[in-house]
Short mmCIF file of C-alpha atoms in Angstrom, two decimals:
data_model
loop_
_atom_site.label_atom_id
_atom_site.label_comp_id
_atom_site.label_asym_id
_atom_site.label_seq_id
_atom_site.Cartn_x
_atom_site.Cartn_y
_atom_site.Cartn_z
CA UNK A 67 2.10 30.96 2.98
CA UNK A 68 3.77 31.92 0.48
CA UNK A 69 5.33 35.36 -0.98
CA UNK A 70 6.43 35.54 -4.57
CA UNK A 71 8.86 38.56 -5.50
CA UNK A 72 8.87 38.84 -9.00
CA UNK A 73 11.56 40.88 -9.15
CA UNK A 74 14.35 38.40 -8.14
CA UNK A 75 13.47 35.77 -10.81
CA UNK A 76 9.95 35.26 -9.20
CA UNK A 77 11.41 33.03 -6.14
CA UNK A 78 9.05 32.21 -3.85
CA UNK A 79 9.75 32.26 0.04
CA UNK A 80 7.86 30.68 2.92
CA UNK A 81 8.63 31.80 6.83
CA UNK A 82 7.77 29.00 9.46
CA UNK A 83 7.52 31.02 12.53
CA UNK A 84 5.98 28.60 15.63
CA UNK A 85 5.70 30.78 18.88
CA UNK A 86 5.29 27.45 20.64
CA UNK A 87 9.21 26.83 21.20
CA UNK A 88 7.87 22.81 21.44
CA UNK A 89 7.12 23.01 17.51
CA UNK A 90 10.70 24.60 16.46
CA UNK A 91 12.69 22.05 14.54
CA UNK A 92 16.51 20.88 13.77
CA UNK A 93 18.22 22.21 10.74
CA UNK A 94 17.44 18.02 8.84
CA UNK A 95 14.07 18.54 9.87
CA UNK A 96 13.58 22.14 8.47
CA UNK A 97 15.55 20.77 5.34
CA UNK A 98 13.09 18.34 4.66
CA UNK A 99 10.25 20.11 5.68
CA UNK A 100 11.07 22.27 2.99
CA UNK A 101 11.64 19.81 0.17
CA UNK A 102 8.96 17.91 1.24
CA UNK A 103 6.77 21.11 0.30
CA UNK A 104 8.73 21.49 -3.00
CA UNK A 105 11.71 23.85 -2.45
CA UNK A 106 14.72 24.08 0.38
CA UNK A 107 15.52 25.89 2.56
CA UNK A 108 16.58 29.25 2.00
CA UNK A 109 19.73 30.78 0.17
CA UNK A 110 20.82 34.19 -0.40
CA UNK A 111 22.69 35.36 -3.84
CA UNK A 112 23.09 38.40 -2.65
CA UNK A 113 22.58 42.05 -0.70
CA UNK A 114 19.18 42.29 -1.87
CA UNK A 115 17.70 39.20 -1.58
CA UNK A 116 19.40 39.61 2.13
CA UNK A 117 17.33 43.03 2.35
CA UNK A 118 14.70 41.47 1.24
CA UNK A 119 13.94 38.44 4.06
CA UNK A 120 14.86 41.11 6.07
CA UNK A 121 11.92 43.29 5.22
CA UNK A 122 9.59 39.77 5.39
CA UNK A 123 11.08 39.72 8.92
CA UNK A 124 10.49 43.46 10.40
CA UNK A 125 6.47 42.80 8.98
CA UNK A 126 6.69 39.46 11.45
CA UNK A 127 7.80 41.41 14.01
CA UNK A 128 6.02 44.74 13.95
CA UNK A 129 4.52 46.17 17.15
CA UNK A 130 1.63 44.15 18.93
CA UNK A 131 1.79 41.24 16.62
CA UNK A 132 3.52 39.20 20.24
CA UNK A 133 5.63 37.61 17.80
CA UNK A 134 8.38 36.70 20.10
CA UNK A 135 12.60 35.90 19.88
CA UNK A 136 13.58 32.72 17.76
CA UNK A 137 16.37 32.50 14.64
CA UNK A 138 15.90 31.24 12.04
CA UNK A 139 17.46 28.25 10.14
CA UNK A 140 18.67 29.52 6.11
CA UNK A 141 20.62 26.36 4.09
CA UNK A 142 23.61 26.86 4.97
CA UNK A 143 26.43 24.60 6.39
CA UNK A 144 29.48 22.07 6.09
CA UNK A 145 29.56 18.32 6.37
CA UNK A 146 32.55 16.64 8.41
CA UNK A 147 34.59 17.63 11.07
CA UNK A 148 38.15 17.51 9.50
CA UNK A 149 39.15 21.26 9.37
CA UNK A 150 36.93 22.27 12.01
CA UNK A 151 39.86 24.44 13.37
CA UNK A 152 41.38 25.63 11.45
CA UNK A 153 41.04 28.81 9.27
CA UNK A 154 39.76 27.26 6.43
CA UNK A 155 36.64 27.05 8.27
CA UNK A 156 34.23 28.91 7.11
CA UNK A 157 35.01 28.44 3.50
CA UNK A 158 33.76 24.25 4.36
CA UNK A 159 30.21 26.13 4.54
CA UNK A 160 28.04 25.60 2.20
CA UNK A 161 23.98 25.76 0.48
CA UNK A 162 21.81 22.94 0.50
CA UNK A 163 20.03 23.54 -2.25
CA UNK A 164 22.96 23.63 -4.59
CA UNK A 165 23.41 27.40 -4.55
CA UNK A 166 27.68 28.19 -5.68
CA UNK A 167 26.39 31.91 -4.13
CA UNK A 168 29.57 33.10 -2.25
CA UNK A 169 27.81 35.64 -0.80
CA UNK A 170 28.04 35.74 3.31
CA UNK A 171 26.47 37.91 6.64
CA UNK A 172 27.83 36.77 9.28
CA UNK A 173 27.76 37.93 12.99
CA UNK A 174 30.78 39.32 14.27
CA UNK A 175 33.23 36.22 15.07
CA UNK A 176 31.24 33.85 13.46
CA UNK A 177 31.22 31.06 12.39
CA UNK A 178 33.02 29.89 15.80
CA UNK A 179 33.05 26.68 14.28
CA UNK A 180 33.86 23.61 16.07
CA UNK A 181 31.13 21.41 16.56
CA UNK A 182 28.58 24.08 15.58
CA UNK A 183 27.60 22.73 11.55
CA UNK A 184 24.59 24.67 10.69
CA UNK A 185 23.34 28.35 10.23
CA UNK A 186 21.02 30.38 11.43
CA UNK A 187 19.82 33.93 10.60
CA UNK A 188 19.24 35.54 14.47
CA UNK A 189 15.76 37.17 14.99
CA UNK A 190 16.35 38.05 19.07
CA UNK A 191 14.67 41.77 18.92
CA UNK A 192 14.08 41.71 22.51
CA UNK A 193 18.00 40.74 22.90
CA UNK A 194 20.69 43.03 23.96
CA UNK A 195 22.99 44.32 21.37
CA UNK A 196 25.95 42.60 21.28
CA UNK A 197 29.49 43.49 20.06
CA UNK A 198 27.97 42.96 16.42
CA UNK A 199 24.95 45.21 16.56
CA UNK A 200 21.67 44.07 17.46
CA UNK A 201 21.22 40.31 16.98
CA UNK A 202 19.03 40.92 14.21
CA UNK A 203 19.23 39.02 10.26
CA UNK A 204 23.21 38.06 10.65
CA UNK A 205 24.13 34.90 10.92
CA UNK A 206 25.49 32.73 13.20
CA UNK A 207 26.84 28.90 12.97
CA UNK A 208 24.65 26.74 15.56
CA UNK A 209 24.90 22.83 16.76
CA UNK A 210 22.26 21.39 13.88
CA UNK A 211 19.92 19.30 16.64
CA UNK A 212 19.27 23.19 17.78
CA UNK A 213 15.55 24.23 17.26
CA UNK A 214 14.54 27.10 15.15
CA UNK A 215 11.92 28.62 12.54
CA UNK A 216 12.93 28.39 9.19
CA UNK A 217 12.66 29.74 6.19
CA UNK A 218 12.03 27.86 2.56
CA UNK A 219 12.62 29.32 -0.63
CA UNK A 220 10.72 28.40 -3.72
CA UNK A 221 12.16 28.17 -7.35
CA UNK A 222 10.68 29.87 -10.79
CA UNK A 223 8.94 26.55 -11.56
CA UNK A 224 6.41 26.80 -8.66
CA UNK A 225 5.61 30.40 -9.07
CA UNK A 226 1.84 30.11 -8.40
CA UNK A 227 -0.71 31.26 -11.01
CA UNK A 228 -1.86 35.15 -10.51
CA UNK A 229 -5.44 36.40 -11.09
CA UNK A 230 -6.22 38.69 -13.57
CA UNK A 231 -6.39 41.96 -13.35
CA UNK A 232 -4.93 41.79 -9.63
CA UNK A 233 -3.05 45.24 -9.59
CA UNK A 234 -0.30 46.18 -7.40
CA UNK A 235 0.02 49.12 -4.82
CA UNK A 236 2.51 51.01 -5.54
CA UNK A 237 1.84 52.65 -2.67
CA UNK A 238 3.15 50.44 -0.12
CA UNK A 239 6.36 49.83 0.81
CA UNK A 240 5.83 45.63 -0.07
CA UNK A 241 4.09 45.79 -3.54
CA UNK A 242 7.40 48.03 -4.82
CA UNK A 243 8.87 44.54 -5.21
CA UNK A 244 5.48 43.32 -6.32
CA UNK A 245 4.85 40.89 -3.94
CA UNK A 246 2.02 37.97 -4.55
CA UNK A 247 0.94 36.14 -1.71
CA UNK A 248 -0.70 32.81 -2.47
CA UNK A 249 -2.38 30.72 0.24
CA UNK A 250 -2.14 27.08 0.02
CA UNK A 251 -5.10 25.68 -1.35
CA UNK A 252 -9.09 26.04 -2.14
CA UNK A 253 -10.47 22.40 -1.07
CA UNK A 254 -9.09 22.47 2.46
CA UNK A 255 -10.63 25.22 3.06
CA UNK A 256 -14.45 24.03 2.38
CA UNK A 257 -13.49 20.66 4.11
CA UNK A 258 -12.86 22.48 7.35
CA UNK A 259 -16.31 24.58 6.90
CA UNK A 260 -18.57 21.67 5.42
CA UNK A 261 -17.43 19.07 7.97
CA UNK A 262 -18.10 21.00 11.62
CA UNK A 263 -21.77 21.81 9.30
CA UNK A 264 -22.62 18.26 9.23
CA UNK A 265 -23.92 17.44 12.72
CA UNK A 266 -26.42 20.32 11.58
CA UNK A 267 -27.82 19.28 8.25
CA UNK A 268 -28.29 15.59 10.46
CA UNK A 269 -30.26 18.11 13.16
CA UNK A 270 -32.62 19.48 10.66
CA UNK A 271 -33.28 16.34 8.40
CA UNK A 272 -34.11 14.04 11.59
CA UNK A 273 -36.48 17.26 12.95
CA UNK A 274 -38.04 17.44 9.61
CA UNK A 275 -38.43 13.76 9.01
CA UNK A 276 -40.08 13.67 12.93
CA UNK A 277 -42.46 16.63 11.42
CA UNK A 278 -43.67 14.89 8.70
CA UNK A 279 -44.68 11.77 10.61
CA UNK A 280 -46.35 13.39 13.06
CA UNK A 281 -48.66 15.48 10.64
CA UNK A 282 -49.08 12.13 9.04
CA UNK A 283 -50.40 10.55 11.92
CA UNK A 284 -52.91 13.22 13.14
CA UNK A 285 -54.20 13.18 9.18
CA UNK A 286 -55.19 9.24 9.42
CA UNK A 287 -56.45 9.80 12.63
CA UNK A 288 -59.20 12.91 11.13
CA UNK A 289 -59.98 10.51 8.19
CA UNK A 290 -60.77 7.89 11.00
CA UNK A 291 -62.81 10.36 13.61
CA UNK A 292 -65.37 11.42 10.31
CA UNK A 293 -66.10 8.14 9.56
CA UNK A 294 -67.29 7.36 12.76
CA UNK A 295 -68.79 10.61 13.11
CA UNK A 296 -70.90 9.82 10.27
CA UNK A 297 -72.79 7.03 11.57
CA UNK A 298 -73.28 8.30 14.99
CA UNK A 299 -75.26 12.05 13.34
CA UNK A 300 -76.79 10.43 10.78
CA UNK A 301 -79.46 7.05 10.88
CA UNK A 302 -80.78 5.09 7.69
CA UNK A 303 -83.73 4.20 10.47
CA UNK A 304 -85.47 6.76 11.98
CA UNK A 305 -86.20 6.51 15.32
CA UNK A 306 -89.45 7.10 17.37
CA UNK A 307 -88.81 9.66 20.59
CA UNK A 308 -91.63 9.40 23.25
CA UNK A 309 -90.94 12.87 24.07
CA UNK A 310 -92.47 14.24 21.00
CA UNK A 311 -95.24 12.95 20.91
CA UNK A 312 -98.63 15.30 21.84
#
């Protein structure tokens, strides 16, 4: 589901986390998935927005949730290898959504450049800290074909409709940013509920039809028997019984 922060031009975000490692995707696949969904791979424009994403990831990794390590693709990348090994390499990175934000949050000694041209946000809560501290939320360049989770970002024009009178609870830390979570849709959920009940409905209809047929059949049988019995017990011509003569 999307999470929207009204304080930041109503931008919305979606974390695509896959506990099943085989479902994680490369950079281009993540980029395409976000664009098909109407957004783009995450671009970060300020330290405040970085902090918002960190808060979202912290909620994801609360104790007992079963969440394991797994970095997230963001929309920062560079094309071409001409200057990949030069000191100008860090300046070659650009945002996939066209943002010109100069904000960066590299881990120590990153980017390493070379064959690593796409950027992830570290998310390895169980890893031992490195020279730059824990491998959490800072950025690292990686090979674009590596498999990771990803984060999508949606602009104000895709801001969802919010039911009127839905108050914010300022006593909760996440509500200080006016967080709004929206489901993907009601109709798909109804379909998932209705389809499994179809066999049960058919079974009920068959049982009902069988009962009606049996009741109708028994009713006809009783009517026929009544007619036959009337001819047995009621005679038009009285019979003489010798045993009754005196």
